[in-house]
Coordinates of C-alpha atoms and ligand atoms in Angstrom, one line a residue:
M359 CA 0.0 0.0 -0.1
V360 CA 2.8 2.4 0.9
Q361 CA 4.6 1.8 -2.3
V362 CA 1.4 2.4 -4.3
A363 CA 1.0 5.8 -2.7
V364 CA 4.5 6.9 -3.2
F365 CA 4.2 5.8 -6.9
G366 CA 1.0 7.8 -7.1
L367 CA 2.8 10.9 -5.7
M368 CA 5.5 10.7 -8.2
L369 CA 3.1 10.7 -11.1
A370 CA 1.0 13.6 -9.9
S371 CA 2.2 17.1 -10.7
P372 CA 2.6 19.2 -7.6
L373 CA 1.0 22.0 -9.6
L374 CA -2.3 20.3 -9.8
W375 CA -4.8 19.9 -7.1
A376 CA -5.7 16.3 -6.4
H377 CA -8.8 14.8 -7.7
A378 CA -10.3 12.8 -4.8
H379 CA -11.7 9.2 -4.9
I380 CA -13.6 7.5 -2.1
T381 CA -11.6 4.6 -0.8
A382 CA -13.7 3.3 2.1
T383 CA -16.8 3.9 4.2
E384 CA -17.5 2.9 7.7
P385 CA -19.5 0.7 8.0
E386 CA -18.7 -1.0 4.6
A387 CA -21.5 -0.5 2.1
G388 CA -24.0 -3.3 2.3
A389 CA -22.7 -4.4 5.7
T390 CA -25.1 -6.1 8.2
L391 CA -24.0 -5.2 11.7
E392 CA -24.8 -7.1 14.9
Q393 CA -25.0 -3.8 16.9
S394 CA -25.4 -0.2 16.3
P395 CA -22.4 1.4 14.9
E396 CA -20.5 4.0 17.1
R397 CA -19.4 6.0 14.1
L398 CA -20.1 6.4 10.4
G399 CA -17.2 7.3 8.2
L400 CA -15.9 8.3 4.8
E401 CA -12.4 7.9 3.7
F402 CA -10.8 9.6 0.5
D403 CA -7.4 9.5 -1.2
S404 CA -7.0 13.1 -1.1
P405 CA -8.9 15.9 1.0
I406 CA -12.4 16.8 0.2
R407 CA -14.7 19.4 2.1
I408 CA -17.9 17.7 3.1
T409 CA -21.0 19.8 2.3
Q410 CA -23.7 17.2 3.1
F411 CA -23.7 14.1 5.4
D412 CA -27.2 13.0 6.0
V413 CA -28.3 9.5 7.5
N414 CA -31.7 8.3 7.2
G415 CA -33.2 5.1 8.8
P416 CA -36.6 3.4 9.8
Q417 CA -37.3 6.3 12.2
G418 CA -36.4 9.0 9.6
V419 CA -33.4 11.4 9.9
V420 CA -30.7 10.2 12.3
E421 CA -29.5 12.9 14.6
L422 CA -25.7 13.2 14.8
S423 CA -23.7 14.4 17.8
E424 CA -20.8 14.9 15.6
D425 CA -20.9 15.5 11.8
P426 CA -18.2 16.2 9.1
V427 CA -19.9 19.0 7.3
G428 CA -17.5 21.9 6.6
A429 CA -14.3 19.8 7.3
M430 CA -11.5 19.6 4.7
A431 CA -9.9 16.2 5.3
E432 CA -9.3 12.8 3.9
T433 CA -11.2 11.0 6.7
H434 CA -14.6 12.1 7.9
E435 CA -16.7 10.9 10.8
G436 CA -20.2 11.2 11.9
V437 CA -21.3 10.0 15.3
P438 CA -25.0 9.1 15.9
A439 CA -26.5 10.9 18.8
D440 CA -28.3 7.7 20.0
T441 CA -28.0 3.9 19.5
L442 CA -29.5 3.0 16.0
E443 CA -32.6 0.9 16.0
P444 CA -32.5 -2.3 14.0
G445 CA -33.3 -1.7 10.3
E446 CA -31.8 -0.4 7.1
Y447 CA -29.9 3.0 7.0
E448 CA -28.6 5.1 4.2
V449 CA -25.8 7.7 4.3
V450 CA -25.9 10.3 1.7
W451 CA -23.0 12.7 1.3
R452 CA -21.7 15.5 -1.0
G453 CA -18.5 17.3 -1.1
I454 CA -16.1 19.5 -3.1
A455 CA -12.5 18.0 -3.8
E456 CA -9.4 20.2 -3.8
D457 CA -9.6 20.4 -7.5
G458 CA -13.0 22.0 -7.2
H459 CA -14.9 19.0 -8.5
S460 CA -18.2 18.1 -6.9
M461 CA -18.5 14.6 -5.5
S462 CA -21.4 12.8 -4.1
G463 CA -22.2 9.3 -3.0
G464 CA -24.1 7.1 -0.7
Y465 CA -24.2 3.8 1.0
R466 CA -26.4 1.6 3.0
F467 CA -26.0 -0.8 5.8
T468 CA -28.3 -2.8 8.1
V469 CA -28.5 -3.0 11.8
Q470 CA -29.8 -6.5 12.8
E471 CA -32.5 -7.2 15.4
Ligands
CU981 CU1 -11.4 16.1 -9.7

């Protein structure tokens, strides 16, 4: 992994802002969890500013005690204010990468009974 990252840096011109790609979500897209997740997260290969981070579940909008909106970073975290009831959840996000490109995405996961 380290070698791949170094190779990528050598190819990229330092004069260009990096285009970002999402590399991971927390939990993984499509995951079925045995218990409520303590945090929800997004990971990118270069910094992006998150402009929207919404979580919806069987009871509607999930309130977050911590959300990543406004932060410019590679790793973003949202923390549910309460334990998530069993059911299917969807995270929807938007952001702007350093190169000015808009990005958006979403993923679902399930909390088991
Ligand atoms: Cu881009």
